[in-house]
mmCIF file of C-alpha atoms in Angstrom:
data_model
loop_
_atom_site.group_PDB
_atom_site.id
_atom_site.type_symbol
_atom_site.label_atom_id
_atom_site.label_comp_id
_atom_site.label_asym_id
_atom_site.label_seq_id
_atom_site.Cartn_x
_atom_site.Cartn_y
_atom_site.Cartn_z
ATOM 1 C CA UNK R 1 16.888 38.009 -9.279
ATOM 2 C CA UNK R 2 17.568 34.686 -10.695
ATOM 3 C CA UNK R 3 14.420 33.178 -11.836
ATOM 4 C CA UNK R 4 13.314 30.030 -9.808
ATOM 5 C CA UNK R 5 12.988 26.913 -12.449
ATOM 6 C CA UNK R 6 11.842 24.540 -9.805
ATOM 7 C CA UNK R 7 8.541 23.736 -8.431
ATOM 8 C CA UNK R 8 6.668 21.229 -5.604
ATOM 9 C CA UNK R 9 5.444 18.048 -6.961
ATOM 10 C CA UNK R 10 3.516 15.742 -4.980
ATOM 11 C CA UNK R 11 1.504 12.539 -5.535
ATOM 12 C CA UNK R 12 0.153 9.643 -3.337
ATOM 13 C CA UNK R 13 -1.216 6.039 -3.140
ATOM 14 C CA UNK R 14 -3.433 4.236 -0.891
ATOM 15 C CA UNK R 15 -4.486 0.703 -0.637
ATOM 16 C CA UNK R 16 -7.587 0.034 1.387
ATOM 17 C CA UNK R 17 -8.225 -2.419 4.230
ATOM 18 C CA UNK R 18 -8.802 -5.960 3.035
ATOM 19 C CA UNK R 19 -12.757 -6.216 2.384
ATOM 20 C CA UNK R 20 -13.466 -2.809 2.932
ATOM 21 C CA UNK R 21 -14.306 -0.530 -0.562
ATOM 22 C CA UNK R 22 -13.856 2.521 1.239
ATOM 23 C CA UNK R 23 -10.258 3.698 2.435
ATOM 24 C CA UNK R 24 -9.788 4.842 6.277
ATOM 25 C CA UNK R 25 -7.176 7.511 5.139
ATOM 26 C CA UNK R 26 -7.468 10.420 3.211
ATOM 27 C CA UNK R 27 -5.178 12.975 1.718
ATOM 28 C CA UNK R 28 -6.031 16.530 0.755
ATOM 29 C CA UNK R 29 -3.612 19.004 -1.394
ATOM 30 C CA UNK R 30 -4.506 23.137 -1.079
ATOM 31 C CA UNK R 31 -2.913 25.618 -3.195
ATOM 32 C CA UNK R 32 -2.807 29.007 -1.730
ATOM 33 C CA UNK R 33 -3.406 32.340 -3.412
ATOM 34 C CA UNK R 34 -0.030 32.984 -1.956
ATOM 35 C CA UNK R 35 1.918 30.608 -3.747
ATOM 36 C CA UNK R 36 1.857 27.985 -0.369
ATOM 37 C CA UNK R 37 0.793 24.487 -0.461
ATOM 38 C CA UNK R 38 -0.582 22.766 2.004
ATOM 39 C CA UNK R 39 -0.756 18.588 2.187
ATOM 40 C CA UNK R 40 -2.759 16.845 4.623
ATOM 41 C CA UNK R 41 -2.459 12.765 5.371
ATOM 42 C CA UNK R 42 -5.414 11.850 7.918
ATOM 43 C CA UNK R 43 -6.059 8.579 9.171
ATOM 44 C CA UNK R 44 -9.542 7.687 10.649
ATOM 45 C CA UNK R 45 -9.636 5.212 13.630
ATOM 46 C CA UNK R 46 -10.400 1.758 12.184
ATOM 47 C CA UNK R 47 -11.261 1.004 8.885
ATOM 48 C CA UNK R 48 -14.275 1.287 6.496
ATOM 49 C CA UNK R 49 -17.194 3.986 6.164
ATOM 50 C CA UNK R 50 -16.253 5.384 9.396
ATOM 51 C CA UNK R 51 -12.705 5.829 9.525
ATOM 52 C CA UNK R 52 -13.346 7.362 5.897
ATOM 53 C CA UNK R 53 -15.728 10.006 6.813
ATOM 54 C CA UNK R 54 -13.532 10.841 10.157
ATOM 55 C CA UNK R 55 -10.178 11.254 7.816
ATOM 56 C CA UNK R 56 -12.069 13.140 5.374
ATOM 57 C CA UNK R 57 -13.458 15.541 7.914
ATOM 58 C CA UNK R 58 -10.087 16.022 9.605
ATOM 59 C CA UNK R 59 -8.397 16.516 5.989
ATOM 60 C CA UNK R 60 -11.242 18.685 4.811
ATOM 61 C CA UNK R 61 -11.061 20.929 7.766
ATOM 62 C CA UNK R 62 -7.453 21.279 8.082
ATOM 63 C CA UNK R 63 -6.815 22.248 4.357
ATOM 64 C CA UNK R 64 -10.206 24.683 4.322
ATOM 65 C CA UNK R 65 -9.114 26.656 7.364
ATOM 66 C CA UNK R 66 -5.385 26.825 5.751
ATOM 67 C CA UNK R 67 -7.140 28.045 2.664
ATOM 68 C CA UNK R 68 -9.135 30.678 4.383
ATOM 69 C CA UNK R 69 -5.823 32.016 5.746
ATOM 70 C CA UNK R 70 -5.914 30.740 9.476
ATOM 71 C CA UNK R 71 -2.399 29.886 10.205
ATOM 72 C CA UNK R 72 -1.472 26.255 10.305
ATOM 73 C CA UNK R 73 -0.938 26.376 13.838
ATOM 74 C CA UNK R 74 -4.096 27.887 14.961
ATOM 75 C CA UNK R 75 -5.822 25.513 12.117
ATOM 76 C CA UNK R 76 -3.882 22.450 14.002
ATOM 77 C CA UNK R 77 -4.972 23.726 17.521
ATOM 78 C CA UNK R 78 -8.677 24.128 16.670
ATOM 79 C CA UNK R 79 -8.937 20.870 15.167
ATOM 80 C CA UNK R 80 -7.290 19.027 17.861
ATOM 81 C CA UNK R 81 -9.509 20.773 20.423
ATOM 82 C CA UNK R 82 -12.580 19.450 18.165
ATOM 83 C CA UNK R 83 -11.510 16.071 17.750
ATOM 84 C CA UNK R 84 -13.679 13.655 19.923
ATOM 85 C CA UNK R 85 -11.838 10.805 21.634
ATOM 86 C CA UNK R 86 -12.965 7.116 21.234
ATOM 87 C CA UNK R 87 -13.546 6.232 25.183
ATOM 88 C CA UNK R 88 -14.035 2.448 24.356
ATOM 89 C CA UNK R 89 -10.733 2.250 22.187
ATOM 90 C CA UNK R 90 -8.664 3.420 24.879
ATOM 91 C CA UNK R 91 -9.011 6.995 25.063
ATOM 92 C CA UNK R 92 -7.634 7.540 21.342
ATOM 93 C CA UNK R 93 -8.338 10.020 18.819
ATOM 94 C CA UNK R 94 -10.823 9.539 16.124
ATOM 95 C CA UNK R 95 -8.608 10.574 13.622
ATOM 96 C CA UNK R 96 -4.515 10.939 13.288
ATOM 97 C CA UNK R 97 -2.941 13.387 10.837
ATOM 98 C CA UNK R 98 0.114 14.865 9.373
ATOM 99 C CA UNK R 99 0.068 18.266 7.768
ATOM 100 C CA UNK R 100 2.730 20.412 6.033
ATOM 101 C CA UNK R 101 2.400 23.765 4.848
ATOM 102 C CA UNK R 102 5.197 24.689 2.046
ATOM 103 C CA UNK R 103 5.714 28.182 1.467
ATOM 104 C CA UNK R 104 6.351 30.023 -1.797
ATOM 105 C CA UNK R 105 10.016 30.431 -0.610
ATOM 106 C CA UNK R 106 10.315 26.391 0.097
ATOM 107 C CA UNK R 107 10.264 26.918 3.943
ATOM 108 C CA UNK R 108 8.174 24.406 5.473
ATOM 109 C CA UNK R 109 6.307 23.870 8.685
ATOM 110 C CA UNK R 110 4.960 19.963 9.511
ATOM 111 C CA UNK R 111 2.778 19.323 12.373
ATOM 112 C CA UNK R 112 2.297 15.343 13.254
ATOM 113 C CA UNK R 113 -0.281 13.804 15.342
ATOM 114 C CA UNK R 114 0.122 10.209 16.124
ATOM 115 C CA UNK R 115 0.912 9.302 12.674
ATOM 116 C CA UNK R 116 4.574 7.686 11.932
ATOM 117 C CA UNK R 117 7.201 10.210 11.589
ATOM 118 C CA UNK R 118 7.639 11.675 8.312
ATOM 119 C CA UNK R 119 10.955 10.881 6.302
ATOM 120 C CA UNK R 120 12.815 14.003 4.783
ATOM 121 C CA UNK R 121 15.381 12.948 2.173
ATOM 122 C CA UNK R 122 18.143 15.222 1.232
ATOM 123 C CA UNK R 123 20.967 13.821 -1.691
ATOM 124 C CA UNK R 124 19.097 10.445 -1.136
ATOM 125 C CA UNK R 125 19.828 10.533 2.869
ATOM 126 C CA UNK R 126 17.497 10.951 5.565
ATOM 127 C CA UNK R 127 17.704 14.334 7.400
ATOM 128 C CA UNK R 128 16.318 14.185 10.456
ATOM 129 C CA UNK R 129 13.836 17.016 11.615
ATOM 130 C CA UNK R 130 14.195 18.563 15.104
ATOM 131 C CA UNK R 131 10.511 18.067 16.545
ATOM 132 C CA UNK R 132 9.422 20.341 19.327
ATOM 133 C CA UNK R 133 6.471 18.683 21.227
ATOM 134 C CA UNK R 134 3.377 20.736 22.014
ATOM 135 C CA UNK R 135 0.642 19.734 24.156
ATOM 136 C CA UNK R 136 -2.992 20.934 23.082
ATOM 137 C CA UNK R 137 -6.099 20.007 25.112
ATOM 138 C CA UNK R 138 -3.895 16.695 26.682
ATOM 139 C CA UNK R 139 -3.004 15.940 23.199
ATOM 140 C CA UNK R 140 0.659 15.618 21.949
ATOM 141 C CA UNK R 141 1.568 17.322 18.804
ATOM 142 C CA UNK R 142 4.913 17.413 17.217
ATOM 143 C CA UNK R 143 5.976 20.310 15.053
ATOM 144 C CA UNK R 144 9.328 20.790 12.949
ATOM 145 C CA UNK R 145 10.467 23.322 10.640
ATOM 146 C CA UNK R 146 12.401 22.445 7.333
ATOM 147 C CA UNK R 147 13.392 23.867 3.951
ATOM 148 C CA UNK R 148 13.113 22.258 0.783
ATOM 149 C CA UNK R 149 16.416 22.186 -1.506
ATOM 150 C CA UNK R 150 16.143 21.070 -5.015
ATOM 151 C CA UNK R 151 15.272 17.170 -5.321
ATOM 152 C CA UNK R 152 14.480 17.118 -1.533
ATOM 153 C CA UNK R 153 11.503 15.144 -0.816
ATOM 154 C CA UNK R 154 9.053 14.745 2.372
ATOM 155 C CA UNK R 155 7.412 11.266 2.514
ATOM 156 C CA UNK R 156 4.314 10.768 5.081
ATOM 157 C CA UNK R 157 2.435 7.694 5.707
ATOM 158 C CA UNK R 158 -0.211 6.419 7.600
ATOM 159 C CA UNK R 159 0.479 3.462 10.484
ATOM 160 C CA UNK R 160 -0.445 0.973 7.877
ATOM 161 C CA UNK R 161 3.067 1.121 6.677
ATOM 162 C CA UNK R 162 4.584 0.543 9.921
ATOM 163 C CA UNK R 163 2.280 -2.308 10.607
ATOM 164 C CA UNK R 164 2.627 -3.967 7.229
ATOM 165 C CA UNK R 165 3.320 -7.722 7.395
ATOM 166 C CA UNK R 166 2.008 -8.181 10.716
ATOM 167 C CA UNK R 167 0.980 -11.931 10.915
ATOM 168 C CA UNK R 168 1.497 -12.575 7.443
ATOM 169 C CA UNK R 169 5.273 -12.316 6.751
ATOM 170 C CA UNK R 170 6.597 -10.238 9.489
ATOM 171 C CA UNK R 171 6.249 -10.776 13.212
ATOM 172 C CA UNK R 172 6.309 -6.842 14.209
ATOM 173 C CA UNK R 173 5.758 -5.069 11.247
ATOM 174 C CA UNK R 174 7.835 -2.863 9.080
ATOM 175 C CA UNK R 175 9.479 -0.600 11.256
ATOM 176 C CA UNK R 176 9.899 3.304 10.823
ATOM 177 C CA UNK R 177 13.586 2.905 10.503
ATOM 178 C CA UNK R 178 13.069 0.236 7.894
ATOM 179 C CA UNK R 179 10.553 2.119 5.637
ATOM 180 C CA UNK R 180 13.249 5.027 5.673
ATOM 181 C CA UNK R 181 15.929 2.687 4.408
ATOM 182 C CA UNK R 182 13.808 1.521 1.882
ATOM 183 C CA UNK R 183 13.090 5.355 0.917
ATOM 184 C CA UNK R 184 16.532 5.978 1.094
ATOM 185 C CA UNK R 185 17.688 2.945 -1.522
ATOM 186 C CA UNK R 186 14.773 4.046 -4.004
ATOM 187 C CA UNK R 187 16.184 7.299 -4.184
ATOM 188 C CA UNK R 188 16.627 8.874 -7.773
ATOM 189 C CA UNK R 189 15.522 12.441 -8.620
ATOM 190 C CA UNK R 190 14.287 10.832 -11.710
ATOM 191 C CA UNK R 191 11.248 8.943 -10.190
ATOM 192 C CA UNK R 192 8.329 11.085 -9.574
ATOM 193 C CA UNK R 193 6.687 11.693 -6.089
ATOM 194 C CA UNK R 194 3.426 9.664 -7.226
ATOM 195 C CA UNK R 195 5.848 6.745 -8.409
ATOM 196 C CA UNK R 196 7.844 6.973 -5.026
ATOM 197 C CA UNK R 197 4.689 6.773 -3.010
ATOM 198 C CA UNK R 198 3.371 3.684 -5.574
ATOM 199 C CA UNK R 199 6.601 2.059 -4.930
ATOM 200 C CA UNK R 200 6.462 2.198 -0.926
ATOM 201 C CA UNK R 201 2.746 1.331 -0.903
ATOM 202 C CA UNK R 202 3.182 -1.604 -3.237
ATOM 203 C CA UNK R 203 5.891 -2.964 -0.953
ATOM 204 C CA UNK R 204 3.762 -2.828 2.166
ATOM 205 C CA UNK R 205 0.940 -4.539 0.288
ATOM 206 C CA UNK R 206 3.488 -7.289 -0.816
ATOM 207 C CA UNK R 207 4.343 -7.837 3.075
ATOM 208 C CA UNK R 208 0.642 -7.898 3.856
ATOM 209 C CA UNK R 209 0.575 -10.811 1.195
ATOM 210 C CA UNK R 210 -2.015 -8.395 -0.903
ATOM 211 C CA UNK R 211 -4.330 -8.762 2.100
ATOM 212 C CA UNK R 212 -3.906 -5.563 3.844
ATOM 213 C CA UNK R 213 -4.692 -6.069 7.404
ATOM 214 C CA UNK R 214 -4.827 -1.794 7.810
ATOM 215 C CA UNK R 215 -5.533 1.008 5.375
ATOM 216 C CA UNK R 216 -1.867 2.174 4.206
ATOM 217 C CA UNK R 217 -1.718 5.441 2.326
ATOM 218 C CA UNK R 218 1.987 7.198 1.480
ATOM 219 C CA UNK R 219 1.846 10.807 0.267
ATOM 220 C CA UNK R 220 5.199 12.437 -1.148
ATOM 221 C CA UNK R 221 6.002 15.911 -1.965
ATOM 222 C CA UNK R 222 9.431 16.945 -3.464
ATOM 223 C CA UNK R 223 10.850 19.879 -5.106
ATOM 224 C CA UNK R 224 12.172 19.311 -8.488
ATOM 225 C CA UNK R 225 13.466 21.363 -11.647
ATOM 226 C CA UNK R 226 11.308 21.976 -13.960
ATOM 227 C CA UNK R 227 11.809 20.455 -17.539
ATOM 228 C CA UNK R 228 10.142 20.553 -20.870
ATOM 229 C CA UNK R 229 9.235 18.156 -23.497
ATOM 230 C CA UNK R 230 7.571 18.768 -26.794
ATOM 231 C CA UNK R 231 5.220 16.745 -28.827
ATOM 232 C CA UNK R 232 4.125 17.141 -32.324
ATOM 233 C CA UNK R 233 1.223 14.916 -34.063
ATOM 234 C CA UNK R 234 -0.321 15.470 -37.371
ATOM 235 C CA UNK R 235 0.541 17.761 -40.395
ATOM 236 C CA UNK R 236 -0.372 21.334 -40.670
ATOM 237 C CA UNK R 237 -3.627 22.137 -42.377
ATOM 238 C CA UNK R 238 -2.003 24.406 -44.736
ATOM 239 C CA UNK R 239 1.073 22.131 -46.547
ATOM 240 C CA UNK R 240 2.928 25.490 -47.162
ATOM 241 C CA UNK R 241 3.221 25.839 -43.360
ATOM 242 C CA UNK R 242 5.155 22.761 -43.042
ATOM 243 C CA UNK R 243 8.539 24.265 -42.936
ATOM 244 C CA UNK R 244 7.366 27.263 -40.508
ATOM 245 C CA UNK R 245 5.862 24.882 -38.073
ATOM 246 C CA UNK R 246 8.897 22.468 -38.098
ATOM 247 C CA UNK R 247 11.278 25.187 -37.529
ATOM 248 C CA UNK R 248 9.150 26.464 -34.496
ATOM 249 C CA UNK R 249 8.833 23.044 -33.205
ATOM 250 C CA UNK R 250 12.494 22.004 -33.208
ATOM 251 C CA UNK R 251 13.520 25.268 -31.967
ATOM 252 C CA UNK R 252 11.940 24.649 -28.752
ATOM 253 C CA UNK R 253 14.204 23.463 -25.612
ATOM 254 C CA UNK R 254 13.669 19.774 -24.596
ATOM 255 C CA UNK R 255 13.315 16.623 -26.099
ATOM 256 C CA UNK R 256 11.053 16.216 -29.220
ATOM 257 C CA UNK R 257 8.565 13.509 -29.577
ATOM 258 C CA UNK R 258 7.143 12.922 -32.916
ATOM 259 C CA UNK R 259 3.920 11.124 -33.594
ATOM 260 C CA UNK R 260 2.347 9.520 -36.575
ATOM 261 C CA UNK R 261 3.594 8.367 -39.799
ATOM 262 C CA UNK R 262 2.875 11.386 -42.398
ATOM 263 C CA UNK R 263 4.457 13.426 -39.376
ATOM 264 C CA UNK R 264 7.268 11.586 -39.127
ATOM 265 C CA UNK R 265 8.160 11.712 -43.016
ATOM 266 C CA UNK R 266 7.594 15.595 -42.820
ATOM 267 C CA UNK R 267 10.061 15.468 -39.781
ATOM 268 C CA UNK R 268 12.561 13.217 -41.430
ATOM 269 C CA UNK R 269 12.691 15.608 -44.585
ATOM 270 C CA UNK R 270 13.043 18.697 -42.656
ATOM 271 C CA UNK R 271 15.801 17.361 -40.695
ATOM 272 C CA UNK R 272 17.293 15.839 -43.779
ATOM 273 C CA UNK R 273 17.687 12.457 -41.888
ATOM 274 C CA UNK R 274 16.120 8.817 -43.062
ATOM 275 C CA UNK R 275 13.256 7.161 -41.025
ATOM 276 C CA UNK R 276 14.837 3.896 -39.781
ATOM 277 C CA UNK R 277 11.865 1.622 -39.024
ATOM 278 C CA UNK R 278 11.393 -1.266 -36.700
ATOM 279 C CA UNK R 279 9.204 -4.105 -36.801
ATOM 280 C CA UNK R 280 9.534 -4.941 -33.248
ATOM 281 C CA UNK R 281 6.258 -5.153 -31.363
ATOM 282 C CA UNK R 282 7.382 -4.887 -27.503
ATOM 283 C CA UNK R 283 3.741 -4.679 -26.845
ATOM 284 C CA UNK R 284 1.169 -6.137 -29.019
ATOM 285 C CA UNK R 285 -1.219 -3.287 -28.461
ATOM 286 C CA UNK R 286 1.349 -0.399 -29.623
ATOM 287 C CA UNK R 287 3.187 -0.070 -33.076
ATOM 288 C CA UNK R 288 6.563 -0.344 -33.281
ATOM 289 C CA UNK R 289 8.533 2.661 -32.965
ATOM 290 C CA UNK R 290 11.059 4.502 -35.536
ATOM 291 C CA UNK R 291 14.455 6.194 -35.532
ATOM 292 C CA UNK R 292 15.269 9.729 -37.059
ATOM 293 C CA UNK R 293 18.192 11.569 -36.212
ATOM 294 C CA UNK R 294 17.437 14.874 -34.311
ATOM 295 C CA UNK R 295 14.035 13.397 -33.023
ATOM 296 C CA UNK R 296 14.143 12.073 -29.659
ATOM 297 C CA UNK R 297 11.304 9.578 -30.218
ATOM 298 C CA UNK R 298 9.221 8.813 -33.018
ATOM 299 C CA UNK R 299 6.120 6.964 -32.805
ATOM 300 C CA UNK R 300 2.556 5.951 -34.653
ATOM 301 C CA UNK R 301 0.098 8.162 -33.894
ATOM 302 C CA UNK R 302 -3.245 7.881 -32.605
ATOM 303 C CA UNK R 303 -3.366 4.290 -31.359
ATOM 304 C CA UNK R 304 -0.005 4.996 -29.450
ATOM 305 C CA UNK R 305 -1.543 8.188 -28.131
ATOM 306 C CA UNK R 306 -4.752 6.650 -27.160
ATOM 307 C CA UNK R 307 -2.614 4.034 -25.032
ATOM 308 C CA UNK R 308 -0.828 6.696 -23.502
ATOM 309 C CA UNK R 309 -3.901 8.432 -22.522
ATOM 310 C CA UNK R 310 -5.041 5.162 -20.921
ATOM 311 C CA UNK R 311 -1.941 4.873 -18.786
ATOM 312 C CA UNK R 312 -2.136 8.521 -17.827
ATOM 313 C CA UNK R 313 -5.829 7.774 -15.889
ATOM 314 C CA UNK R 314 -4.394 4.761 -14.244
ATOM 315 C CA UNK R 315 -1.313 6.625 -13.249
ATOM 316 C CA UNK R 316 -3.777 8.874 -11.162
ATOM 317 C CA UNK R 317 -5.311 6.200 -9.813
ATOM 318 C CA UNK R 318 -3.761 2.824 -8.379
ATOM 319 C CA UNK R 319 -0.936 3.416 -10.882
ATOM 320 C CA UNK R 320 -0.800 -0.448 -11.627
ATOM 321 C CA UNK R 321 0.645 -0.048 -15.083
ATOM 322 C CA UNK R 322 3.552 1.576 -13.693
ATOM 323 C CA UNK R 323 5.341 -1.740 -12.979
ATOM 324 C CA UNK R 324 5.091 -2.413 -16.765
ATOM 325 C CA UNK R 325 5.816 1.210 -18.592
ATOM 326 C CA UNK R 326 8.565 1.998 -16.560
ATOM 327 C CA UNK R 327 10.834 -0.604 -17.899
ATOM 328 C CA UNK R 328 9.096 -1.258 -21.041
ATOM 329 C CA UNK R 329 10.572 0.496 -24.423
ATOM 330 C CA UNK R 330 7.580 0.601 -26.566
ATOM 331 C CA UNK R 331 6.188 3.799 -28.017
ATOM 332 C CA UNK R 332 3.224 4.174 -25.407
ATOM 333 C CA UNK R 333 5.747 3.392 -22.389
ATOM 334 C CA UNK R 334 8.474 5.920 -23.577
ATOM 335 C CA UNK R 335 6.007 8.668 -23.823
ATOM 336 C CA UNK R 336 4.663 7.854 -20.603
ATOM 337 C CA UNK R 337 8.235 8.024 -19.187
ATOM 338 C CA UNK R 338 8.761 11.497 -20.945
ATOM 339 C CA UNK R 339 5.473 13.023 -20.150
ATOM 340 C CA UNK R 340 4.628 11.580 -16.479
ATOM 341 C CA UNK R 341 7.998 11.496 -14.680
ATOM 342 C CA UNK R 342 10.675 13.693 -16.501
ATOM 343 C CA UNK R 343 8.609 16.518 -18.088
ATOM 344 C CA UNK R 344 6.993 19.683 -15.835
ATOM 345 C CA UNK R 345 5.995 21.814 -18.988
ATOM 346 C CA UNK R 346 4.508 19.662 -22.270
ATOM 347 C CA UNK R 347 4.219 21.580 -25.368
ATOM 348 C CA UNK R 348 1.604 20.153 -28.196
ATOM 349 C CA UNK R 349 1.939 20.820 -31.937
ATOM 350 C CA UNK R 350 -1.435 19.655 -33.191
ATOM 351 C CA UNK R 351 -1.530 19.422 -37.045
ATOM 352 C CA UNK R 352 -5.205 19.731 -38.263
ATOM 353 C CA UNK R 353 -4.998 18.267 -41.770
ATOM 354 C CA UNK R 354 -7.071 15.320 -42.060
ATOM 355 C CA UNK R 355 -5.230 12.101 -42.763
ATOM 356 C CA UNK R 356 -6.550 10.231 -45.852
ATOM 357 C CA UNK R 357 -5.994 6.777 -44.168
ATOM 358 C CA UNK R 358 -8.331 7.584 -41.366
ATOM 359 C CA UNK R 359 -11.032 7.809 -43.686
ATOM 360 C CA UNK R 360 -11.392 4.477 -44.365
ATOM 361 C CA UNK R 361 -14.308 2.843 -42.246
ATOM 362 C CA UNK R 362 -12.032 -0.363 -41.533
ATOM 363 C CA UNK R 363 -9.864 1.729 -39.091
ATOM 364 C CA UNK R 364 -12.519 3.336 -37.200
ATOM 365 C CA UNK R 365 -10.322 6.344 -36.581
ATOM 366 C CA UNK R 366 -12.107 9.625 -37.236
ATOM 367 C CA UNK R 367 -10.340 13.324 -37.313
ATOM 368 C CA UNK R 368 -12.805 13.973 -34.478
ATOM 369 C CA UNK R 369 -11.401 11.058 -32.557
ATOM 370 C CA UNK R 370 -8.333 11.948 -33.018
ATOM 371 C CA UNK R 371 -8.802 15.675 -31.531
ATOM 372 C CA UNK R 372 -10.654 13.889 -28.812
ATOM 373 C CA UNK R 373 -7.570 11.750 -27.702
ATOM 374 C CA UNK R 374 -5.195 14.543 -27.892
ATOM 375 C CA UNK R 375 -7.422 17.141 -25.938
ATOM 376 C CA UNK R 376 -8.202 14.349 -23.153
ATOM 377 C CA UNK R 377 -4.374 13.375 -22.700
ATOM 378 C CA UNK R 378 -3.867 17.219 -22.430
ATOM 379 C CA UNK R 379 -6.384 17.504 -19.682
ATOM 380 C CA UNK R 380 -5.136 14.419 -17.717
ATOM 381 C CA UNK R 381 -1.650 15.846 -17.931
ATOM 382 C CA UNK R 382 -2.959 19.224 -16.438
ATOM 383 C CA UNK R 383 -4.587 17.166 -13.834
ATOM 384 C CA UNK R 384 -1.259 15.610 -12.704
ATOM 385 C CA UNK R 385 -0.227 19.125 -12.202
ATOM 386 C CA UNK R 386 1.677 19.236 -15.564
ATOM 387 C CA UNK R 387 1.845 23.127 -17.035
ATOM 388 C CA UNK R 388 0.412 22.398 -20.952
ATOM 389 C CA UNK R 389 0.667 24.543 -23.905
ATOM 390 C CA UNK R 390 -1.242 23.396 -27.100
ATOM 391 C CA UNK R 391 -1.189 25.215 -30.365
ATOM 392 C CA UNK R 392 -2.970 23.654 -33.298
ATOM 393 C CA UNK R 393 -1.754 24.521 -37.166
#
């Protein structure tokens, strides 16, 4: 049997109703022991604290039932039966939701309760799903099945997206068809699920004139090919290991990133290529990159990696820095693109030799700080769902 070299990647972003500290939408993603993935987007009635509690309870209940082995259909039915009705708001449910369960073979089941219909893209074009209508306790649930081919994506969003711009830049909001067209226009297999959600939600926020009239969330999941990136920082503890370590590193498949002046010198010597330096500070906070034939990216060491660490934390939050690093060419931005978007598997080769330059008090960089930055970056990448391997020399 041919080995499956693909996996699911998911990401989401929310903006809060103007003036609210808590979001009334909530996302829950649960990976089952059977290889399945259950994704829930719940939208609580109204905004603020009450909406946040309602959506959190809804998504937590659905995901916990799925985690406990209850069929997704039984879970949805149980939840719908227990969801209270707001009598003073026209008998609407206290929380709407979209739930998608994707099995290990990439077949999927979607249930949608009063949220906008999700957008399923294949080859950059929307593939409309065939929904059945179910009636549970007088509530209408839409159900559809689909299968994820490589690079297929599903974007779920709360109704804050379709109301974007009402009373601000648009008379009647942004229709679901316009959202679909926007997602089709954005389509590119190199854009991560998180960044697809970021671009959609940021555009909604823009239509609201940065004053959202409703909580707005997008959750995107896609099937993508696994790709490896390799990063080496620091020379080996024992100088006699240089050749062995470099030979092992450059034999790895995928692009090779080398960080640090000493490490770049070792790589250049091993490859028999000169280092071509650059004096262009494309970002005043990040030292210039260098060029070595046979190395995909050569950068300064710990200052650059510390910047990448900051970007990784932002990426998992509001992802505001994406609009800078996605088109910048400084060392930290290029590493971010390669590790956050392009790679699913990342191999770190970490040399543990003490750099004499770092012992100078004026630099405030010690060996312990260097190791801490690398360990923290590896953990942030794990939090993104990346497969991380760290080898120390």
